[in-house]
Amino acid sequence: MKLYNLKDHNEQVSFSQAVKQGLGSQQGLFFPLELPEFELTDIDAMLEMDFVTRSSKILSAWIGDEISAHQLQERVKNAFAFPAPVVKVSDDIACLELFHGPTLAFKDFGGRFMAQMLAYISGADEQITILTATSGDTGAAVAHAFYGMDNVRVVILYPQGKISPLQEKLFCTLGGNIETIAIDGDFDRCQTLVKQAFDDQELRQTIGLNSANSINISRLLAQVCYYFEAVAQLPQEQRNQLVISVPSGNFGDLTAGLLAKSLGLPVKRFIAATNANDTVPRFLKGGEWQPNLTVSTLSNAMDVSQPNNWPRVEELFRRKTWRMTDLAYGAVDDETTKSTMRELAELGYISEPHAAIAYRMLRDQLQEGEFGLFLGTAHPAKFIESVESILEQKLPLPKELAERADLPLLSHKMAPEFAELRAFLLK
Ligand SMILES: *Cc1c(COP(=O)(O)O)cnc(C)c1O
């Protein structure tokens, strides 16, 4: 598999290199040179396969012969060791629940597959430092995916006070090869610090720097697989009328969905759903690309005003000659998010702010005869404080959270200064 840098098309790398490097020069994202497509009959046959077998086939279509089919299947089996069920919410809407992994969010899929790929690609004597910024869930997924791996040091930055207390407990209590830093600033500041570190060639070489957020191509490709898993669970008549609504922050999940469509998965329409950080909806409405300051919302994992993956979305539309106007969109404010969560509870479905935003867009935009799927990106208990107060009811705590809730936080605190981060990384 060859990939090119979106900022410099002459910079071309293999899949392994792209996984190790994360970003290209000038912080450019890597994008596949070839866009494979399955025949319709292939797709039908694949939808009959089990999750791991089908996912290995999808990933091998992208990755090619860099990893043997057998090795890939073994790695996929290790990474995707939990289900992604489609759960009915109303007659024409269902939720694709992506939160049955160890950190209760969809980021377990990408995080765990990336960890598997890095472990496979890197030599045993190679020292790697994973540096990543998180608005919550990526950090937990990455920390757990790499926890205890030899030769891998993981450093995770997050905006202090801007992620939920339980979310913080989930990944800032591990210790060992996992170091966490609470930054006095918002998520975009954390992301900027990470980019600065990647721009620092000397630092990058010295500590074997690697990113593990949604910009890493391996994470994105992993996420393509659960869109197929969703369709595989639907009856034929719904497959042909499918609208998928994606709660979006950095737009990795939506990019993966669009890549699934580009492989040939039948999806009639995608909806890009955001919270008040609505840079993309405003842009798609025919406006300018004009990021505002990031605002804090109930759906904090989507509090991103400069979505990293957007250049990939644009590149895919350009390469496929799809029309950007076919991408549906919408933004949902906190008040509407709350009332939507209550509406879902009345339908008998307990949800959380991120998924509720995606549901809301379906409920508003779905047309007669269509079937809507929204991504359940996190378990409601991950946002237990806000879910309980909005729904005025108690939630049981799943064991993944219960067993960490009383452990002490091990995070360092830091001002958003690159010099400080650099010194920390070199120590
Ligand atoms: C990360 C995250 C999102 C946003 O996903 P992107 O790929 O960044 O758009 C949505 N919901 C939850 C719960 C998340 O953790």
Tab-separated table of C-alpha atoms and ligand atoms in Angstrom:
chain	number	residue	atom	x	y	z
A	1	MET	CA	0.000	0.000	0.000
A	2	LYS	CA	1.319	3.391	-1.005
A	3	LEU	CA	0.209	6.602	0.613
A	4	TYR	CA	0.963	10.193	-0.256
A	5	ASN	CA	1.249	13.292	1.866
A	6	LEU	CA	-1.665	15.641	1.211
A	7	LYS	CA	0.669	18.617	1.630
A	8	ASP	CA	3.353	17.235	-0.671
A	9	HIS	CA	2.188	14.615	-3.166
A	10	ASN	CA	5.793	13.675	-3.919
A	11	GLU	CA	6.271	12.330	-0.432
A	12	GLN	CA	5.096	8.736	-0.750
A	13	VAL	CA	5.415	6.058	1.904
A	14	SER	CA	4.455	2.449	2.537
A	15	PHE	CA	1.714	1.477	4.988
A	16	SER	CA	4.325	0.522	7.601
A	17	GLN	CA	6.077	3.856	7.263
A	18	ALA	CA	2.812	5.771	7.476
A	19	VAL	CA	1.850	3.881	10.623
A	20	LYS	CA	5.219	4.574	12.215
A	21	GLN	CA	5.444	8.185	11.125
A	22	GLY	CA	1.849	9.251	11.700
A	23	LEU	CA	2.216	12.524	9.819
A	24	GLY	CA	4.258	13.544	6.784
A	25	SER	CA	6.287	16.723	6.348
A	26	GLN	CA	4.563	20.045	7.077
A	27	GLN	CA	2.161	18.069	9.254
A	28	GLY	CA	0.565	16.646	6.134
A	29	LEU	CA	-1.833	13.725	6.424
A	30	PHE	CA	-1.199	10.498	4.541
A	31	PHE	CA	-3.816	9.377	2.042
A	32	PRO	CA	-4.032	6.123	0.033
A	33	LEU	CA	-2.722	6.298	-3.526
A	34	GLU	CA	-5.008	3.468	-4.643
A	35	LEU	CA	-8.663	3.420	-3.646
A	36	PRO	CA	-9.665	-0.247	-3.885
A	37	GLU	CA	-13.236	-1.155	-4.816
A	38	PHE	CA	-15.023	-4.439	-4.274
A	39	GLU	CA	-17.464	-5.885	-6.799
A	40	LEU	CA	-21.053	-6.028	-5.657
A	41	THR	CA	-20.889	-9.809	-5.504
A	42	ASP	CA	-17.770	-9.558	-3.290
A	43	ILE	CA	-19.611	-7.233	-0.953
A	44	ASP	CA	-22.559	-9.625	-0.714
A	45	ALA	CA	-20.249	-12.519	0.056
A	46	MET	CA	-18.339	-10.463	2.618
A	47	LEU	CA	-21.504	-9.467	4.419
A	48	GLU	CA	-22.039	-13.159	5.109
A	49	MET	CA	-18.647	-13.560	6.813
A	50	ASP	CA	-17.904	-13.208	10.510
A	51	PHE	CA	-16.541	-9.875	11.784
A	52	VAL	CA	-12.868	-10.872	12.047
A	53	THR	CA	-12.688	-12.697	8.691
A	54	ARG	CA	-14.478	-9.904	6.854
A	55	SER	CA	-12.410	-7.191	8.559
A	56	SER	CA	-9.176	-8.954	7.617
A	57	LYS	CA	-10.319	-9.007	3.995
A	58	ILE	CA	-11.165	-5.295	4.059
A	59	LEU	CA	-7.862	-4.361	5.659
A	60	SER	CA	-5.896	-6.541	3.319
A	61	ALA	CA	-7.530	-4.795	0.331
A	62	TRP	CA	-5.915	-1.592	1.575
A	63	ILE	CA	-2.671	-2.865	3.017
A	64	GLY	CA	-1.818	-5.375	0.291
A	65	ASP	CA	1.126	-7.720	0.663
A	66	GLU	CA	3.038	-5.733	3.287
A	67	ILE	CA	1.535	-8.045	5.900
A	68	SER	CA	0.644	-11.658	5.179
A	69	ALA	CA	-3.050	-12.529	5.220
A	70	HIS	CA	-2.474	-14.917	8.091
A	71	GLN	CA	-0.576	-12.381	10.243
A	72	LEU	CA	-3.196	-9.749	9.532
A	73	GLN	CA	-6.030	-12.018	10.561
A	74	GLU	CA	-4.240	-12.859	13.830
A	75	ARG	CA	-3.741	-9.156	14.595
A	76	VAL	CA	-7.310	-8.287	13.704
A	77	LYS	CA	-8.510	-11.061	15.997
A	78	ASN	CA	-6.483	-9.601	18.881
A	79	ALA	CA	-7.731	-6.081	18.201
A	80	PHE	CA	-11.420	-6.697	17.509
A	81	ALA	CA	-12.171	-8.948	20.452
A	82	PHE	CA	-15.596	-7.501	21.217
A	83	PRO	CA	-18.858	-7.080	19.272
A	84	ALA	CA	-20.429	-4.078	17.500
A	85	PRO	CA	-24.165	-4.777	17.675
A	86	VAL	CA	-26.901	-2.873	15.856
A	87	VAL	CA	-29.652	-2.117	18.379
A	88	LYS	CA	-33.107	-1.066	17.305
A	89	VAL	CA	-34.326	2.264	18.701
A	90	SER	CA	-37.480	2.906	16.643
A	91	ASP	CA	-39.124	1.468	13.523
A	92	ASP	CA	-36.728	3.090	11.127
A	93	ILE	CA	-33.729	3.977	13.299
A	94	ALA	CA	-31.095	1.844	15.025
A	95	CYS	CA	-27.858	2.477	16.879
A	96	LEU	CA	-24.549	0.874	15.925
A	97	GLU	CA	-23.104	0.375	19.408
A	98	LEU	CA	-19.349	0.749	19.238
A	99	PHE	CA	-18.753	0.872	22.971
A	100	HIS	CA	-18.340	-2.727	24.026
A	101	GLY	CA	-14.532	-2.647	24.144
A	102	PRO	CA	-12.292	-2.237	27.225
A	103	THR	CA	-12.591	1.565	27.374
A	104	LEU	CA	-16.245	1.688	26.344
A	105	ALA	CA	-15.824	3.858	23.244
A	106	PHE	CA	-15.401	3.304	19.513
A	107	LYS	CA	-11.804	4.433	19.789
A	108	ASP	CA	-10.943	0.966	21.099
A	109	PHE	CA	-11.212	-0.330	17.518
A	110	GLY	CA	-8.672	2.073	16.048
A	111	GLY	CA	-6.453	2.209	19.117
A	112	ARG	CA	-6.139	-1.536	19.450
A	113	PHE	CA	-5.582	-2.172	15.755
A	114	MET	CA	-2.912	0.499	15.639
A	115	ALA	CA	-1.150	-0.995	18.661
A	116	GLN	CA	-1.208	-4.389	16.948
A	117	MET	CA	0.211	-2.936	13.742
A	118	LEU	CA	2.968	-1.011	15.513
A	119	ALA	CA	3.977	-4.026	17.523
A	120	TYR	CA	4.153	-6.051	14.309
A	121	ILE	CA	6.020	-3.437	12.275
A	122	SER	CA	8.575	-2.298	14.824
A	123	GLY	CA	11.642	-4.347	15.600
A	124	ALA	CA	11.893	-5.701	19.135
A	125	ASP	CA	14.838	-3.426	19.957
A	126	GLU	CA	13.226	-0.244	18.643
A	127	GLN	CA	12.120	2.356	21.204
A	128	ILE	CA	8.847	4.100	20.339
A	129	THR	CA	7.183	7.066	22.027
A	130	ILE	CA	3.506	7.468	21.370
A	131	LEU	CA	2.496	11.095	21.802
A	132	THR	CA	-1.146	11.933	21.419
A	133	ALA	CA	-3.653	14.610	22.309
A	134	THR	CA	-7.075	13.569	23.449
A	135	SER	CA	-10.383	15.211	24.143
A	136	GLY	CA	-11.184	12.142	26.219
A	137	ASP	CA	-11.758	8.838	24.551
A	138	THR	CA	-8.699	8.491	22.318
A	139	GLY	CA	-6.456	8.739	25.352
A	140	ALA	CA	-8.186	5.934	27.161
A	141	ALA	CA	-8.255	3.691	24.112
A	142	VAL	CA	-4.607	4.304	23.257
A	143	ALA	CA	-3.453	3.927	26.856
A	144	HIS	CA	-5.217	0.597	27.272
A	145	ALA	CA	-4.177	-0.675	23.838
A	146	PHE	CA	-0.460	-0.095	24.588
A	147	TYR	CA	-0.449	-0.692	28.332
A	148	GLY	CA	2.301	-3.088	29.310
A	149	MET	CA	3.865	-3.293	25.816
A	150	ASP	CA	7.659	-3.478	25.869
A	151	ASN	CA	9.604	-0.667	24.169
A	152	VAL	CA	6.592	1.620	23.954
A	153	ARG	CA	6.332	4.770	26.052
A	154	VAL	CA	2.954	6.465	25.847
A	155	VAL	CA	2.511	10.186	26.616
A	156	ILE	CA	-1.018	11.562	26.488
A	157	LEU	CA	-2.009	15.235	26.644
A	158	TYR	CA	-5.511	16.317	27.558
A	159	PRO	CA	-7.232	19.600	28.424
A	160	GLN	CA	-7.345	19.906	32.193
A	161	GLY	CA	-10.866	19.988	33.628
A	162	LYS	CA	-12.436	19.494	30.202
A	163	ILE	CA	-12.917	15.753	30.254
A	164	SER	CA	-15.263	13.901	32.554
A	165	PRO	CA	-13.817	12.766	35.918
A	166	LEU	CA	-14.539	9.113	35.223
A	167	GLN	CA	-13.049	9.370	31.770
A	168	GLU	CA	-9.906	10.766	33.370
A	169	LYS	CA	-9.833	7.872	35.845
A	170	LEU	CA	-10.024	5.391	33.029
A	171	PHE	CA	-6.603	6.233	31.592
A	172	CYS	CA	-4.770	8.440	34.112
A	173	THR	CA	-4.553	5.733	36.761
A	174	LEU	CA	-2.611	3.114	34.811
A	175	GLY	CA	1.012	4.136	35.415
A	176	GLY	CA	3.732	1.871	34.030
A	177	ASN	CA	4.516	2.818	30.434
A	178	ILE	CA	1.561	5.242	30.325
A	179	GLU	CA	2.220	8.913	31.236
A	180	THR	CA	-0.575	11.472	31.185
A	181	ILE	CA	-0.326	15.281	31.216
A	182	ALA	CA	-3.172	17.644	32.067
A	183	ILE	CA	-2.605	20.774	29.934
A	184	ASP	CA	-3.850	24.145	31.118
A	185	GLY	CA	-5.700	24.886	27.853
A	186	ASP	CA	-8.292	23.463	25.458
A	187	PHE	CA	-8.027	20.444	23.161
A	188	ASP	CA	-6.843	22.489	20.205
A	189	ARG	CA	-3.891	23.699	22.306
A	190	CYS	CA	-3.035	20.090	23.127
A	191	GLN	CA	-3.222	19.228	19.456
A	192	THR	CA	-0.954	22.147	18.585
A	193	LEU	CA	1.647	20.936	21.094
A	194	VAL	CA	1.612	17.496	19.522
A	195	LYS	CA	2.068	18.998	16.070
A	196	GLN	CA	4.986	21.092	17.340
A	197	ALA	CA	6.642	17.974	18.686
A	198	PHE	CA	6.250	16.269	15.310
A	199	ASP	CA	7.772	19.283	13.576
A	200	ASP	CA	10.862	18.984	15.758
A	201	GLN	CA	12.997	16.599	13.701
A	202	GLU	CA	15.636	16.145	16.366
A	203	LEU	CA	13.110	15.296	19.041
A	204	ARG	CA	11.265	13.032	16.666
A	205	GLN	CA	14.394	11.010	15.893
A	206	THR	CA	15.706	10.886	19.443
A	207	ILE	CA	12.623	9.414	21.044
A	208	GLY	CA	11.084	7.617	18.056
A	209	LEU	CA	8.016	9.794	18.062
A	210	ASN	CA	4.720	8.417	16.859
A	211	SER	CA	1.202	9.729	17.047
A	212	ALA	CA	-1.787	7.579	17.842
A	213	ASN	CA	-4.705	9.929	17.426
A	214	SER	CA	-7.177	9.682	14.597
A	215	ILE	CA	-4.647	11.011	12.093
A	216	ASN	CA	-2.848	7.650	12.045
A	217	ILE	CA	-3.906	5.761	8.946
A	218	SER	CA	-4.122	2.422	10.763
A	219	ARG	CA	-6.797	3.755	13.083
A	220	LEU	CA	-8.832	5.024	10.202
A	221	LEU	CA	-8.664	1.771	8.260
A	222	ALA	CA	-9.698	-0.194	11.344
A	223	GLN	CA	-12.795	1.950	11.651
A	224	VAL	CA	-13.862	1.155	8.087
A	225	CYS	CA	-14.567	-2.397	9.269
A	226	TYR	CA	-17.437	-1.675	11.621
A	227	TYR	CA	-19.447	0.084	8.936
A	228	PHE	CA	-19.481	-3.241	7.091
A	229	GLU	CA	-20.353	-5.011	10.335
A	230	ALA	CA	-23.346	-2.693	10.708
A	231	VAL	CA	-24.672	-3.361	7.221
A	232	ALA	CA	-24.150	-7.101	7.688
A	233	GLN	CA	-26.686	-7.010	10.525
A	234	LEU	CA	-29.404	-5.281	8.504
A	235	PRO	CA	-32.056	-6.988	6.367
A	236	GLN	CA	-31.707	-6.507	2.597
A	237	GLU	CA	-34.435	-3.871	2.228
A	238	GLN	CA	-32.767	-1.613	4.792
A	239	ARG	CA	-29.318	-2.032	3.248
A	240	ASN	CA	-30.399	-0.234	0.100
A	241	GLN	CA	-31.951	2.722	1.881
A	242	LEU	CA	-29.315	3.363	4.463
A	243	VAL	CA	-28.501	6.765	5.944
A	244	ILE	CA	-25.706	6.865	8.522
A	245	SER	CA	-25.331	9.725	10.970
A	246	VAL	CA	-21.882	10.218	12.491
A	247	PRO	CA	-21.261	12.308	15.624
A	248	SER	CA	-18.131	14.177	14.603
A	249	GLY	CA	-15.241	16.023	16.216
A	250	ASN	CA	-12.000	15.348	14.412
A	251	PHE	CA	-13.918	13.648	11.588
A	252	GLY	CA	-11.971	10.397	11.683
A	253	ASP	CA	-15.106	8.344	12.061
A	254	LEU	CA	-16.817	10.046	9.151
A	255	THR	CA	-13.685	9.650	7.003
A	256	ALA	CA	-13.732	5.920	7.753
A	257	GLY	CA	-17.407	5.700	6.800
A	258	LEU	CA	-16.719	7.439	3.512
A	259	LEU	CA	-13.803	5.084	2.869
A	260	ALA	CA	-16.212	2.184	3.446
A	261	LYS	CA	-18.532	3.672	0.845
A	262	SER	CA	-15.629	4.097	-1.532
A	263	LEU	CA	-14.905	0.357	-1.161
A	264	GLY	CA	-18.436	-0.260	-2.375
A	265	LEU	CA	-20.491	-0.475	0.798
A	266	PRO	CA	-24.024	0.646	-0.067
A	267	VAL	CA	-24.688	3.805	1.914
A	268	LYS	CA	-27.195	6.239	0.479
A	269	ARG	CA	-26.082	9.215	2.496
A	270	PHE	CA	-23.893	10.222	5.421
A	271	ILE	CA	-24.771	12.948	7.882
A	272	ALA	CA	-21.938	14.887	9.527
A	273	ALA	CA	-23.373	15.783	12.930
A	274	THR	CA	-21.555	18.174	15.261
A	275	ASN	CA	-22.188	20.067	18.473
A	276	ALA	CA	-21.840	23.854	18.697
A	277	ASN	CA	-18.303	23.480	17.326
A	278	ASP	CA	-19.800	23.644	13.882
A	279	THR	CA	-16.947	24.591	11.556
A	280	VAL	CA	-17.888	21.853	9.076
A	281	PRO	CA	-21.682	22.409	9.005
A	282	ARG	CA	-21.123	26.126	8.433
A	283	PHE	CA	-18.655	25.327	5.675
A	284	LEU	CA	-20.969	22.821	3.997
A	285	LYS	CA	-23.800	25.300	4.107
A	286	GLY	CA	-21.841	27.200	1.534
A	287	GLY	CA	-19.853	29.284	3.894
A	288	GLU	CA	-16.179	29.840	4.363
A	289	TRP	CA	-13.809	27.619	6.290
A	290	GLN	CA	-13.828	29.720	9.414
A	291	PRO	CA	-13.086	27.921	12.686
A	292	ASN	CA	-14.336	29.750	15.759
A	293	LEU	CA	-12.808	29.385	19.182
A	294	THR	CA	-13.558	25.960	20.599
A	295	VAL	CA	-16.478	25.989	23.029
A	296	SER	CA	-17.103	23.429	25.777
A	297	THR	CA	-20.235	21.360	25.324
A	298	LEU	CA	-21.914	18.297	26.839
A	299	SER	CA	-20.408	16.192	24.060
A	300	ASN	CA	-16.848	17.076	25.001
A	301	ALA	CA	-15.148	14.475	22.807
A	302	MET	CA	-16.473	16.497	19.875
A	303	ASP	CA	-15.263	19.886	21.111
A	304	VAL	CA	-13.014	20.443	18.134
A	305	SER	CA	-13.166	23.512	15.928
A	306	GLN	CA	-10.289	22.617	13.587
A	307	PRO	CA	-10.999	19.015	12.656
A	308	ASN	CA	-7.803	17.220	11.732
A	309	ASN	CA	-9.246	14.774	9.252
A	310	TRP	CA	-11.177	17.213	7.119
A	311	PRO	CA	-8.487	17.420	4.391
A	312	ARG	CA	-8.891	13.669	3.920
A	313	VAL	CA	-12.641	14.032	3.470
A	314	GLU	CA	-12.077	16.682	0.820
A	315	GLU	CA	-9.430	14.584	-0.915
A	316	LEU	CA	-11.726	11.558	-1.029
A	317	PHE	CA	-14.563	13.574	-2.571
A	318	ARG	CA	-12.124	14.975	-5.118
A	319	ARG	CA	-10.654	11.583	-6.020
A	320	LYS	CA	-14.054	9.874	-6.278
A	321	THR	CA	-15.610	12.906	-8.014
A	322	TRP	CA	-18.393	12.835	-5.441
A	323	ARG	CA	-20.278	16.046	-4.835
A	324	MET	CA	-19.726	17.699	-1.477
A	325	THR	CA	-23.378	18.773	-1.581
A	326	ASP	CA	-24.328	15.072	-1.146
A	327	LEU	CA	-22.887	15.127	2.349
A	328	ALA	CA	-25.675	15.996	4.777
A	329	TYR	CA	-24.864	17.889	7.942
A	330	GLY	CA	-26.183	19.580	11.015
A	331	ALA	CA	-25.186	21.008	14.379
A	332	VAL	CA	-27.001	20.406	17.658
A	333	ASP	CA	-26.758	22.670	20.705
A	334	ASP	CA	-26.642	21.446	24.299
A	335	GLU	CA	-30.301	22.167	25.057
A	336	THR	CA	-31.436	20.122	22.064
A	337	THR	CA	-28.971	17.381	22.992
A	338	LYS	CA	-30.577	17.129	26.415
A	339	SER	CA	-34.136	17.012	25.132
A	340	THR	CA	-33.078	14.423	22.553
A	341	MET	CA	-31.575	12.223	25.266
A	342	ARG	CA	-34.878	12.410	27.132
A	343	GLU	CA	-36.753	11.558	23.961
A	344	LEU	CA	-34.522	8.524	23.453
A	345	ALA	CA	-35.074	7.436	27.050
A	346	GLU	CA	-38.821	7.555	26.403
A	347	LEU	CA	-38.252	5.232	23.454
A	348	GLY	CA	-36.554	2.931	25.945
A	349	TYR	CA	-32.995	3.727	24.843
A	350	ILE	CA	-30.504	5.239	27.288
A	351	SER	CA	-27.929	7.210	25.345
A	352	GLU	CA	-25.288	9.865	25.967
A	353	PRO	CA	-24.657	13.308	24.454
A	354	HIS	CA	-22.466	12.312	21.465
A	355	ALA	CA	-24.736	9.619	20.063
A	356	ALA	CA	-27.813	11.711	20.841
A	357	ILE	CA	-26.547	14.405	18.474
A	358	ALA	CA	-26.265	11.891	15.659
A	359	TYR	CA	-29.722	10.472	16.445
A	360	ARG	CA	-31.204	13.953	16.396
A	361	MET	CA	-29.987	14.565	12.862
A	362	LEU	CA	-31.556	11.312	11.657
A	363	ARG	CA	-34.830	12.058	13.349
A	364	ASP	CA	-34.869	15.476	11.675
A	365	GLN	CA	-33.605	14.493	8.238
A	366	LEU	CA	-34.641	10.890	7.534
A	367	GLN	CA	-37.038	10.553	4.601
A	368	GLU	CA	-39.901	8.160	3.931
A	369	GLY	CA	-38.642	4.669	3.143
A	370	GLU	CA	-35.116	5.286	4.405
A	371	PHE	CA	-33.455	3.460	7.258
A	372	GLY	CA	-31.263	5.404	9.676
A	373	LEU	CA	-28.268	4.240	11.638
A	374	PHE	CA	-26.471	6.444	14.141
A	375	LEU	CA	-23.144	5.610	15.719
A	376	GLY	CA	-23.178	4.949	19.445
A	377	THR	CA	-19.651	6.192	20.033
A	378	ALA	CA	-19.477	5.793	23.812
A	379	HIS	CA	-21.193	3.921	26.632
A	380	PRO	CA	-23.608	6.220	28.521
A	381	ALA	CA	-21.817	5.415	31.792
A	382	LYS	CA	-18.685	7.137	30.472
A	383	PHE	CA	-20.584	10.393	30.892
A	384	ILE	CA	-22.456	9.287	33.958
A	385	GLU	CA	-22.572	12.710	35.677
A	386	SER	CA	-24.326	14.457	32.815
A	387	VAL	CA	-26.454	11.483	31.740
A	388	GLU	CA	-27.813	10.964	35.268
A	389	SER	CA	-28.601	14.628	35.780
A	390	ILE	CA	-30.241	15.019	32.356
A	391	LEU	CA	-32.341	11.851	32.617
A	392	GLU	CA	-32.926	12.182	36.373
A	393	GLN	CA	-32.176	8.535	36.900
A	394	LYS	CA	-29.297	6.433	38.199
A	395	LEU	CA	-27.129	4.384	35.860
A	396	PRO	CA	-25.317	1.204	36.816
A	397	LEU	CA	-21.527	1.514	36.510
A	398	PRO	CA	-19.990	-1.059	34.155
A	399	LYS	CA	-17.074	-3.000	35.636
A	400	GLU	CA	-14.505	-1.311	33.365
A	401	LEU	CA	-15.221	1.963	35.147
A	402	ALA	CA	-16.108	0.675	38.598
A	403	GLU	CA	-12.711	-0.942	39.040
A	404	ARG	CA	-10.836	2.323	38.353
A	405	ALA	CA	-13.112	4.866	40.036
A	406	ASP	CA	-11.267	4.922	43.369
A	407	LEU	CA	-7.677	4.790	42.095
A	408	PRO	CA	-5.486	7.918	42.450
A	409	LEU	CA	-4.824	10.092	39.369
A	410	LEU	CA	-1.187	9.927	38.227
A	411	SER	CA	-1.255	12.871	35.773
A	412	HIS	CA	1.377	15.596	35.536
A	413	LYS	CA	0.214	19.195	35.087
A	414	MET	CA	1.686	21.499	32.460
A	415	ALA	CA	1.250	24.950	30.906
A	416	PRO	CA	0.639	24.861	27.128
A	417	GLU	CA	4.345	25.579	26.435
A	418	PHE	CA	6.204	23.488	23.905
A	419	ALA	CA	9.568	23.957	25.669
A	420	GLU	CA	8.164	22.296	28.772
A	421	LEU	CA	6.722	19.412	26.836
A	422	ARG	CA	9.991	18.931	24.950
A	423	ALA	CA	11.979	18.742	28.173
A	424	PHE	CA	9.488	16.248	29.559
A	425	LEU	CA	9.750	14.048	26.506
A	426	LEU	CA	13.537	14.052	26.594
A	427	LYS	CA	13.845	13.200	30.258
B	1	LIG	C1	-13.842	10.838	19.486
B	1	LIG	C2	-15.301	10.805	19.707
B	1	LIG	C3	-16.188	11.328	18.749
B	1	LIG	C4	-15.716	12.036	17.513
B	1	LIG	O1	-15.045	11.184	16.622
B	1	LIG	P1	-14.129	11.813	15.476
B	1	LIG	O2	-13.590	10.655	14.740
B	1	LIG	O3	-13.068	12.603	16.178
B	1	LIG	O4	-14.994	12.688	14.656
B	1	LIG	C5	-17.546	11.177	18.982
B	1	LIG	N1	-18.017	10.609	20.103
B	1	LIG	C6	-17.202	10.112	21.044
B	1	LIG	C7	-17.782	9.512	22.271
B	1	LIG	C8	-15.818	10.187	20.870
B	1	LIG	O5	-15.011	9.708	21.809
